Structure formats: C-alpha cells, structure tokens
mmCIF file of C-alpha atoms in Angstrom:
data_model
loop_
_atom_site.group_PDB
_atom_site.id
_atom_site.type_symbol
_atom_site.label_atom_id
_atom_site.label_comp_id
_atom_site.label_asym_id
_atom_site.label_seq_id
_atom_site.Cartn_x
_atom_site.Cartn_y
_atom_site.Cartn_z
ATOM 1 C CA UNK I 1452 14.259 -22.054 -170.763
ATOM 2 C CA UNK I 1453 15.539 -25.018 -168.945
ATOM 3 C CA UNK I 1454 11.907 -27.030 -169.307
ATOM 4 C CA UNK I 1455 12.755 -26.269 -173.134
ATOM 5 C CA UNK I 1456 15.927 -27.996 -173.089
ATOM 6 C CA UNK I 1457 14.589 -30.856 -170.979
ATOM 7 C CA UNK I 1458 12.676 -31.180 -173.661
ATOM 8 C CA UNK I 1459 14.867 -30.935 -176.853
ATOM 9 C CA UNK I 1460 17.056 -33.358 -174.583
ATOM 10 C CA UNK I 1461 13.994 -36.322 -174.559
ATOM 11 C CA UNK I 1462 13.005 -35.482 -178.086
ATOM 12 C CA UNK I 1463 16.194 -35.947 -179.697
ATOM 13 C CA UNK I 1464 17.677 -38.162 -177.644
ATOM 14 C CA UNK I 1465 20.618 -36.211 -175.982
ATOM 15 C CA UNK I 1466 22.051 -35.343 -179.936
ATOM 16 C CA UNK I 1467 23.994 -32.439 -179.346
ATOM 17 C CA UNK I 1468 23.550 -30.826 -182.803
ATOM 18 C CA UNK I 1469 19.646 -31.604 -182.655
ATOM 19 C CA UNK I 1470 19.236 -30.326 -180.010
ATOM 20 C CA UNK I 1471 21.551 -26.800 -181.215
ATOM 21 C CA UNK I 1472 19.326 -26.651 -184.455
ATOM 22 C CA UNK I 1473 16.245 -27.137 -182.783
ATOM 23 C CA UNK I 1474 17.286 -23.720 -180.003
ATOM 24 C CA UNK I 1475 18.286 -21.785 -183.125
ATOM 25 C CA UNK I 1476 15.633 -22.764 -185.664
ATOM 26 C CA UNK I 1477 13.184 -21.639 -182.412
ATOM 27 C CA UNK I 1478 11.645 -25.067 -183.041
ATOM 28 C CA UNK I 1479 7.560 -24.865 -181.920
ATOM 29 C CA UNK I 1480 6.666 -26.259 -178.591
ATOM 30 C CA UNK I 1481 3.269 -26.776 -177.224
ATOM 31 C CA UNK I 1482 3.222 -25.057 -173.910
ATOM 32 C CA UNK I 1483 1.147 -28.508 -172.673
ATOM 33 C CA UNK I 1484 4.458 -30.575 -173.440
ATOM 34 C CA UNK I 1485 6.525 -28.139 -171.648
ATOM 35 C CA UNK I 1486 3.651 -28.116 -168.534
ATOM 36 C CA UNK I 1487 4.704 -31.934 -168.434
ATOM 37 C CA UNK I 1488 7.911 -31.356 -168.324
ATOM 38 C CA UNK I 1489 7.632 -28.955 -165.125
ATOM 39 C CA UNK I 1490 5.276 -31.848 -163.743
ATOM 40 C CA UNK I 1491 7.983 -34.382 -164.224
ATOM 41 C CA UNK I 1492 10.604 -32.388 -163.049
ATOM 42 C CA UNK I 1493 8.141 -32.009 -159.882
ATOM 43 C CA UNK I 1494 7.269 -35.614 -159.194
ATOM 44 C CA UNK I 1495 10.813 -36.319 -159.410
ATOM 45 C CA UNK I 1496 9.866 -38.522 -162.662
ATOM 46 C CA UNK I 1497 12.377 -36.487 -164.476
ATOM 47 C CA UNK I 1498 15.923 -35.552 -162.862
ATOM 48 C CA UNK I 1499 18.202 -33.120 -164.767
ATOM 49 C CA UNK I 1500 20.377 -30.518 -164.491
ATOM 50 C CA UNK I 1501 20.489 -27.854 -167.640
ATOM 51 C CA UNK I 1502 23.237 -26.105 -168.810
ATOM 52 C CA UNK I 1503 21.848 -22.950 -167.831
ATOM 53 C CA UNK I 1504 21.565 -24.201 -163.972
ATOM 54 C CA UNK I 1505 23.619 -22.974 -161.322
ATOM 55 C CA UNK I 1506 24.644 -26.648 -160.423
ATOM 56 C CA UNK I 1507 25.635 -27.164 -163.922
ATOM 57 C CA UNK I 1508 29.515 -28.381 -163.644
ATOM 58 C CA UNK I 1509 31.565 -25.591 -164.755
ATOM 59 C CA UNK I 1510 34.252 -27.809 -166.177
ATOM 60 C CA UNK I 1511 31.992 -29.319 -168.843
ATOM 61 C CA UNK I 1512 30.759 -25.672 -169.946
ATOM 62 C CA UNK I 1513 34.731 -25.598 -171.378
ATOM 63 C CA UNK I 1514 34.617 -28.905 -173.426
ATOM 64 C CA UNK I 1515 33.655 -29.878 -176.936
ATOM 65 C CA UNK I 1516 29.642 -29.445 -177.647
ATOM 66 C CA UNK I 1517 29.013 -30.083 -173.949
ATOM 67 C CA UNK I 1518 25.507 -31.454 -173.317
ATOM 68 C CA UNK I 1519 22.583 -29.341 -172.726
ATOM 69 C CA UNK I 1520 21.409 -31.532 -169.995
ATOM 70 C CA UNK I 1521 22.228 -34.005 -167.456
ATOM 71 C CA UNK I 1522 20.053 -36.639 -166.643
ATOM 72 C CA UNK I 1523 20.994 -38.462 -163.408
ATOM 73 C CA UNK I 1524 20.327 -40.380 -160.582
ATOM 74 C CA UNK I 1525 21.921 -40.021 -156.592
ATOM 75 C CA UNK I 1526 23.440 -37.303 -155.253
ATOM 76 C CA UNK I 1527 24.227 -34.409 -157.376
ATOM 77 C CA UNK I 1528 26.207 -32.440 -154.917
ATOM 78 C CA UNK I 1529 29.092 -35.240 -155.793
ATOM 79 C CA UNK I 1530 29.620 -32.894 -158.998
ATOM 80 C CA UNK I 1531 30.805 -30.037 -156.614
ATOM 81 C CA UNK I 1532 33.570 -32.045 -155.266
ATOM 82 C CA UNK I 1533 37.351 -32.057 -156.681
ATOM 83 C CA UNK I 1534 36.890 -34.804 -159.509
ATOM 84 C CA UNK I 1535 39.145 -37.517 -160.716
ATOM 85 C CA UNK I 1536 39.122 -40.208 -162.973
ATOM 86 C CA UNK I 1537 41.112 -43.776 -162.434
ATOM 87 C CA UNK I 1538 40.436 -47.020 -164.872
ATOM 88 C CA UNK I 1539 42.808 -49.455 -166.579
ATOM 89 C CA UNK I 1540 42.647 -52.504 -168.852
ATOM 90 C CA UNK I 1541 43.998 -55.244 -166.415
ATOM 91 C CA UNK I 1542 45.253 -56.693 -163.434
ATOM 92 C CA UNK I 1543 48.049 -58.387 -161.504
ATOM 93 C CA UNK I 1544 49.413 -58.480 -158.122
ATOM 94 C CA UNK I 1545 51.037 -55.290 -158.224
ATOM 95 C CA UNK I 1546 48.549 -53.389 -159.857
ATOM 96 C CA UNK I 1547 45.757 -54.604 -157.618
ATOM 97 C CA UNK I 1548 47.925 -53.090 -154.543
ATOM 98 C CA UNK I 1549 48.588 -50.149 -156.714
ATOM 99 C CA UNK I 1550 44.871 -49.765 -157.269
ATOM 100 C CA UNK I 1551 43.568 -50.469 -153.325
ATOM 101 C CA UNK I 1552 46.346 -47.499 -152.195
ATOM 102 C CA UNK I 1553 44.931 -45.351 -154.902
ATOM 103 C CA UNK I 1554 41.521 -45.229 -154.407
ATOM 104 C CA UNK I 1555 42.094 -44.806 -150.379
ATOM 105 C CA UNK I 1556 44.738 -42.004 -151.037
ATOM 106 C CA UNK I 1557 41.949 -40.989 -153.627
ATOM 107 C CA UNK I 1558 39.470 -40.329 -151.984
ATOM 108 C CA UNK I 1559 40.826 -38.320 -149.059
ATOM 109 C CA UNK I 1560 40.608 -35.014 -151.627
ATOM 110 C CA UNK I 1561 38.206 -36.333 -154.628
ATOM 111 C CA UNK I 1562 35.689 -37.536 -155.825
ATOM 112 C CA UNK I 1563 36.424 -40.785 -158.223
ATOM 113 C CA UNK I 1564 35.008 -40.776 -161.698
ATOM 114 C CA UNK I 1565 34.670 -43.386 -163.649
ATOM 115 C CA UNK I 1566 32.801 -45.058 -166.654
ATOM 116 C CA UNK I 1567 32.732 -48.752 -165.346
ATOM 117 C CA UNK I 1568 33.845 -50.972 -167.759
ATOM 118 C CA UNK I 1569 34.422 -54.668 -167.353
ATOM 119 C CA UNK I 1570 37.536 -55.569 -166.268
ATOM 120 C CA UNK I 1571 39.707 -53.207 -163.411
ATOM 121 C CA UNK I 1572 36.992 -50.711 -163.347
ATOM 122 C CA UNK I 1573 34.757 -53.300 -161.418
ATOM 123 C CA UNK I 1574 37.958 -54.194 -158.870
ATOM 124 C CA UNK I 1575 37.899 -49.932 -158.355
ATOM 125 C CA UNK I 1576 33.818 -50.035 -158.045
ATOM 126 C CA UNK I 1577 33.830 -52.593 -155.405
ATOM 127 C CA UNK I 1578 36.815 -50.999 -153.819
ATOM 128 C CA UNK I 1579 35.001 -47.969 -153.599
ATOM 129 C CA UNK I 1580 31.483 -49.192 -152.140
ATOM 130 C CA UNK I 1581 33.315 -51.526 -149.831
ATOM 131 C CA UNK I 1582 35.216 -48.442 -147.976
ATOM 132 C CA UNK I 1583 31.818 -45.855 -148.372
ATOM 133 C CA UNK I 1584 33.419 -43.490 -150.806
ATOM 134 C CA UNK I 1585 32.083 -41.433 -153.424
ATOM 135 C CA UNK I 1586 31.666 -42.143 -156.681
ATOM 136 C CA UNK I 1587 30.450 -40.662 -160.184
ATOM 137 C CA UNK I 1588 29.537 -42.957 -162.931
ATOM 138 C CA UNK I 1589 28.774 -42.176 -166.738
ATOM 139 C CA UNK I 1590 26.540 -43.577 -168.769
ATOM 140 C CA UNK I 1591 26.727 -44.248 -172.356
ATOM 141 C CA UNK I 1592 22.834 -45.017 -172.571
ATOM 142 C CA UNK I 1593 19.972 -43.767 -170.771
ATOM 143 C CA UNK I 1594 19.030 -44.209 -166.995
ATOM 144 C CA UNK I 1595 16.490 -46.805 -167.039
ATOM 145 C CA UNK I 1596 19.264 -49.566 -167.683
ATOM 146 C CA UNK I 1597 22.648 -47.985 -167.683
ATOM 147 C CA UNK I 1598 25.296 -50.187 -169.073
ATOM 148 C CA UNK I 1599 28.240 -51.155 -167.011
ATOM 149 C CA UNK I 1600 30.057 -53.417 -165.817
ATOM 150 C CA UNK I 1601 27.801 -55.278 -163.809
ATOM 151 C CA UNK I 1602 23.982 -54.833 -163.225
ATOM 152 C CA UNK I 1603 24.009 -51.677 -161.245
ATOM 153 C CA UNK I 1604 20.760 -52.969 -159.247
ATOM 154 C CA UNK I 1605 23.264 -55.822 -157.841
ATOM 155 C CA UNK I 1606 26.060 -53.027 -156.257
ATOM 156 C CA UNK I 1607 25.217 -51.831 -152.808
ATOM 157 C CA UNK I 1608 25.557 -47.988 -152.774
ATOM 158 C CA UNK I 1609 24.832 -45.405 -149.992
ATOM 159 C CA UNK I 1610 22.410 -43.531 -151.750
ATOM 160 C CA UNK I 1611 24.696 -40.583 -150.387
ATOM 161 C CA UNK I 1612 28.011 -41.602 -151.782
ATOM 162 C CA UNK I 1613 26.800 -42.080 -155.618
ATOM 163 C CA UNK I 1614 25.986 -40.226 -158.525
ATOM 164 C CA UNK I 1615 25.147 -41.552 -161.877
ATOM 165 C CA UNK I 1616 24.584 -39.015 -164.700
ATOM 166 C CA UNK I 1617 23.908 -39.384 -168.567
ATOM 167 C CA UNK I 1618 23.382 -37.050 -171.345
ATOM 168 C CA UNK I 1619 20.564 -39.384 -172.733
ATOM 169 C CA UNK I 1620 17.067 -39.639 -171.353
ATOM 170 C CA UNK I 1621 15.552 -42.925 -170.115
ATOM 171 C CA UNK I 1622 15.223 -45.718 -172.805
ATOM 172 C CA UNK I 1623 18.006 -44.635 -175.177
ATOM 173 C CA UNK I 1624 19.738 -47.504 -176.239
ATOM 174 C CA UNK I 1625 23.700 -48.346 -176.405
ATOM 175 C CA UNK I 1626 25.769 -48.031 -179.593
ATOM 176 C CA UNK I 1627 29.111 -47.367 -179.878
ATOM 177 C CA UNK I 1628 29.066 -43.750 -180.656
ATOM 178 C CA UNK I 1629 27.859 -43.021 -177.225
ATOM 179 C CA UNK I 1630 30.723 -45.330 -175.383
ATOM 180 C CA UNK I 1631 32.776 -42.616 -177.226
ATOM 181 C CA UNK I 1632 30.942 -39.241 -176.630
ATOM 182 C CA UNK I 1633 30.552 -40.245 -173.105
ATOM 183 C CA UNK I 1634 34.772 -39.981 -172.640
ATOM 184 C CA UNK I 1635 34.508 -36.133 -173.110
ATOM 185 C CA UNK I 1636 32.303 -35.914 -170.459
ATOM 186 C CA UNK I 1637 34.406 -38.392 -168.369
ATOM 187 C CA UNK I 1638 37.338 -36.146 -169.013
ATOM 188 C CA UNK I 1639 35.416 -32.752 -168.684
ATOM 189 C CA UNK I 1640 34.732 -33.340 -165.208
ATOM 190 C CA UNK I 1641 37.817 -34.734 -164.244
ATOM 191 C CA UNK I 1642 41.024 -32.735 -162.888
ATOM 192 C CA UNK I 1643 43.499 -35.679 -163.958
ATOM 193 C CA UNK I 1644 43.650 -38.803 -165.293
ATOM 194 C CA UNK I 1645 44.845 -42.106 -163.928
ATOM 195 C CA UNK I 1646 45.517 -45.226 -165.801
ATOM 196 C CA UNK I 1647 46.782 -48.062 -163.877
ATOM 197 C CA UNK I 1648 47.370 -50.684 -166.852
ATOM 198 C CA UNK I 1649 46.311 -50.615 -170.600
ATOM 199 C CA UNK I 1650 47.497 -52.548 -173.257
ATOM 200 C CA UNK I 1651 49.156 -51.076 -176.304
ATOM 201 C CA UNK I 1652 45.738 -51.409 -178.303
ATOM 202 C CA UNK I 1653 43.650 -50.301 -176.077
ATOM 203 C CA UNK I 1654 39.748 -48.703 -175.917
ATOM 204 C CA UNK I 1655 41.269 -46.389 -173.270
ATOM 205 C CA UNK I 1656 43.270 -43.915 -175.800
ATOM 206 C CA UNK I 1657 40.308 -42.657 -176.719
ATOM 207 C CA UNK I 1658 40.131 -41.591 -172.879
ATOM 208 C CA UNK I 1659 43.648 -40.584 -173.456
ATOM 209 C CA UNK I 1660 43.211 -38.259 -176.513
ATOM 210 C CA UNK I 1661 40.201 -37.059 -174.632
ATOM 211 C CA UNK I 1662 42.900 -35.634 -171.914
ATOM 212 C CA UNK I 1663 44.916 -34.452 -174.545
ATOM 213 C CA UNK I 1664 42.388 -32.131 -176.341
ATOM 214 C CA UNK I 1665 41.313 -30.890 -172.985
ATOM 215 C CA UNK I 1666 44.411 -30.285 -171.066
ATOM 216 C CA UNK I 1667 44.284 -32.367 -168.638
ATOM 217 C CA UNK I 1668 47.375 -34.303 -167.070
ATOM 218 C CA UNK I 1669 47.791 -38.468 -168.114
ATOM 219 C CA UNK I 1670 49.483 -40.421 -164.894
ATOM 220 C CA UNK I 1671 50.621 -43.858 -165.672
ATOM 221 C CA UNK I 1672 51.242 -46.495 -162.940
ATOM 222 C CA UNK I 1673 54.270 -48.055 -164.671
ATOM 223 C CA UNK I 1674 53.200 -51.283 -166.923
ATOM 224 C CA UNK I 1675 54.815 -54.723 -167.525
ATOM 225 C CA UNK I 1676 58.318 -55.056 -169.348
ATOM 226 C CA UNK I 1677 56.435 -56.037 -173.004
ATOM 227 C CA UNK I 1678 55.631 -54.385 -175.975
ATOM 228 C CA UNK I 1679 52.363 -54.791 -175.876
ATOM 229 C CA UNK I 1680 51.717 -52.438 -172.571
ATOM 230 C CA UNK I 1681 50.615 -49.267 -173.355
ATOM 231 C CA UNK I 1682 51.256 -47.279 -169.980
ATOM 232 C CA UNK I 1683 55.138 -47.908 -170.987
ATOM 233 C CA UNK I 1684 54.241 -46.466 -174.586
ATOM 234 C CA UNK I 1685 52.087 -43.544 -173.149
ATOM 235 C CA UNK I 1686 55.271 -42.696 -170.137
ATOM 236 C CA UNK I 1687 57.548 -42.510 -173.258
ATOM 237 C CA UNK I 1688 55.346 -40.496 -175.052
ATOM 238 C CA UNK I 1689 55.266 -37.446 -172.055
ATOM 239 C CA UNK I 1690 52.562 -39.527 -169.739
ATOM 240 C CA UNK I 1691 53.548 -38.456 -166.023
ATOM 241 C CA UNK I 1692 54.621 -42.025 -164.286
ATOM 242 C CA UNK I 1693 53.477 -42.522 -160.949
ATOM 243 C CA UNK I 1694 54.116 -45.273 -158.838
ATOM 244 C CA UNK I 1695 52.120 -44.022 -155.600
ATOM 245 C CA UNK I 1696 49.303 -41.532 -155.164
ATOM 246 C CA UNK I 1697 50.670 -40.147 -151.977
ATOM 247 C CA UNK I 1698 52.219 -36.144 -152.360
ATOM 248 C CA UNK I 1699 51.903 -36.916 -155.946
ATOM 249 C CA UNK I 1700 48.082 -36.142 -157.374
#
C-alpha cells in the first residue's frame, strides 16, 4: 500500500484531495509503475515516508488533511525528537541576543523547526549550523530545488544534524498555495511556537492561526513600543510573553 501512495503522491503532485479520490475511486495502477516505485525506493532515488509507516510523525496524523507522504532528504530520525518551531519577521540588537540564547537553550531538549524564510529565519539557520544542532526544514516545493532563504547547496550541514522534508515530489514548482499548506505541517510537528518579532501585518499569522486551530501554545518575545509590532498585538490578544527560554519552554 505504501508503493501506491508513493505513487498517487508523484502523480498528483502531493494534492491532498487527489490523492484521497484517487485511494477511494481505487484508481488503476499498472503493477510495472508500482515495480518502479519499489526500485526507486531501493536505489535511494526516491525517499519517503507514508502515512501508513511506523516512522510516520504521529503529530501530523492529528492535523487537517495531513499528507500521505513525506518526501525528504537527511536524517529522518530528527522527526522522533521533541519538535519546536522559532521564526520572526525582523531584527535588532535585542532580538538578535534574544534569538542566539534561544536557539542554545533550544536545542538542549528539541529539535528546531523551521520553514526558512528570508529575513530572521536565516540569522536562526546559521545560528544553528554554526553550533552543530539539529534542524528540520519545510519545503513549500519539491526536493530538487527547495525554496528558502538562501541556496541550500551554499549552507554547510552535518549530514547528521538535518532533515528536510516536503509533501511534494521532486520538480514541483512554488506558488503561493503551498507557502501556505506547508504552515500546517510546520505547526503539526511542532510542540510550541516561538515568534521573536513580527510586524502587525505580517505573513507569520498564518503560522499563528495555524497554532490556533491546532492547539498549540504562541510565545512572544516582547516587540518594540509601536503600533505596527505584532508580538505586542498577539501578547494582548492571550500570546504567552517570554522574555528568556530558560525554565520557561
């Protein structure tokens, strides 16, 4: 059953409902595609993890139409670690100390999650490889050419401490419906999140009502004295603030 999924997965390009209709419609497969599959899956040409796997993260079995399959690349033992997810819109002095003390503190118990975006997420990636500590990355497009922050060919990773995982096969291109669908994912796998800046219109409150729907608690390192900072907005709203990580996460 998993080489079928594999396959719905390539065919219709990670599509969640596709994929569904195709399983309950009992769609025809010829058994040579799925021998290709297995083949794949062999070489190591193809790395996934189905939803019927044992090393399937349980936490994503809970969310909204969570995908059938994982592609990924590094090591997928990260997903059995204690998950977390930090990002933010922007930096200054404070934050960037906020943000160095974090990811330490961090990593003692988890495993940082993150979706790379330009901006602070590249200050936590480089943070991260600098010190040798594990990280999970989520891609909004397939594996062949992720998009991130910066070319992820150029980052120096232990091939240990790294995993990056997408519900799209290779050569699925970007749009902006997957920089959304990827969130719940983000989220899924995540025990908390941590945002240390955003501004009051801000791409991460998507991320936020992401949280919401899923239960999971918001921290907020506490933002600049303006109405335009959203961590203020989302403390005053019931976010948790949190000025250190320390007895706190």
């Amino acid at each position: 059953m998993n080489l079928v999924l594999i396959y719905f997965a390539i065919k219709y390009k990670g599509y969640f409902h596709d994929i569904y209709n195709a399983i309950k419609k009992k769609e025809f497969i010829q058994m040579e595609e799925l021998e290709k599959i297995g083949e794949d899956l062999s070489s190591g040409k193809i790395k996934a993890i189905t939803i019927i796997d044992e090393d399937y993260p349980e936490p994503l079995k809970q969310i909204n139409q969570p995908p059938f399959v994982l592609f990924y690349e590094g090591n997928k033992e990260l997903l059995k670690e204690k998950l977390i997810m930090l990002t933010g819109d922007f930096s200054n002095e404070n934050i960037n100390k906020f943000i160095n003390e974090s990811a330490f503190e961090l990593s003692k118990n988890y495993t940082l999650v993150s979706n790379f975006s330009k901006g602070l997420d590249e200050k936590i990636i480089d943070n991260l490889i600098k010190n040798n500590q594990n990280l999970i990355l989520i891609s909004s497009n397939g594996l062949t050419n992720p998009y991130f922050g910066k070319n992820i060919n150029e980052l120096k990773f232990n091939k240990d401490k790294y995993l990056i995982i997408s519900e799209y096969p290779e050569n699925v291109n970007l749009n902006h419906k997957r920089l959304i669908q990827r969130n719940r994912i983000s989220i899924g796998l995540s025990e908390a999140l941590i945002i240390a800046s955003s501004y009051k219109e801000s791409k991460i409150s998507n991320l936020v009502s992401c949280a919401l729907e899923q239960g999971k608690d918001i921290f907020c390192f506490p933002g600049l004295q303006s109405e335009n900072d959203g961590n203020n907005l989302l403390i005053r709203d019931g976010a948790k603030m949190i000025t250190s990580i320390k007895n706190k996460i």
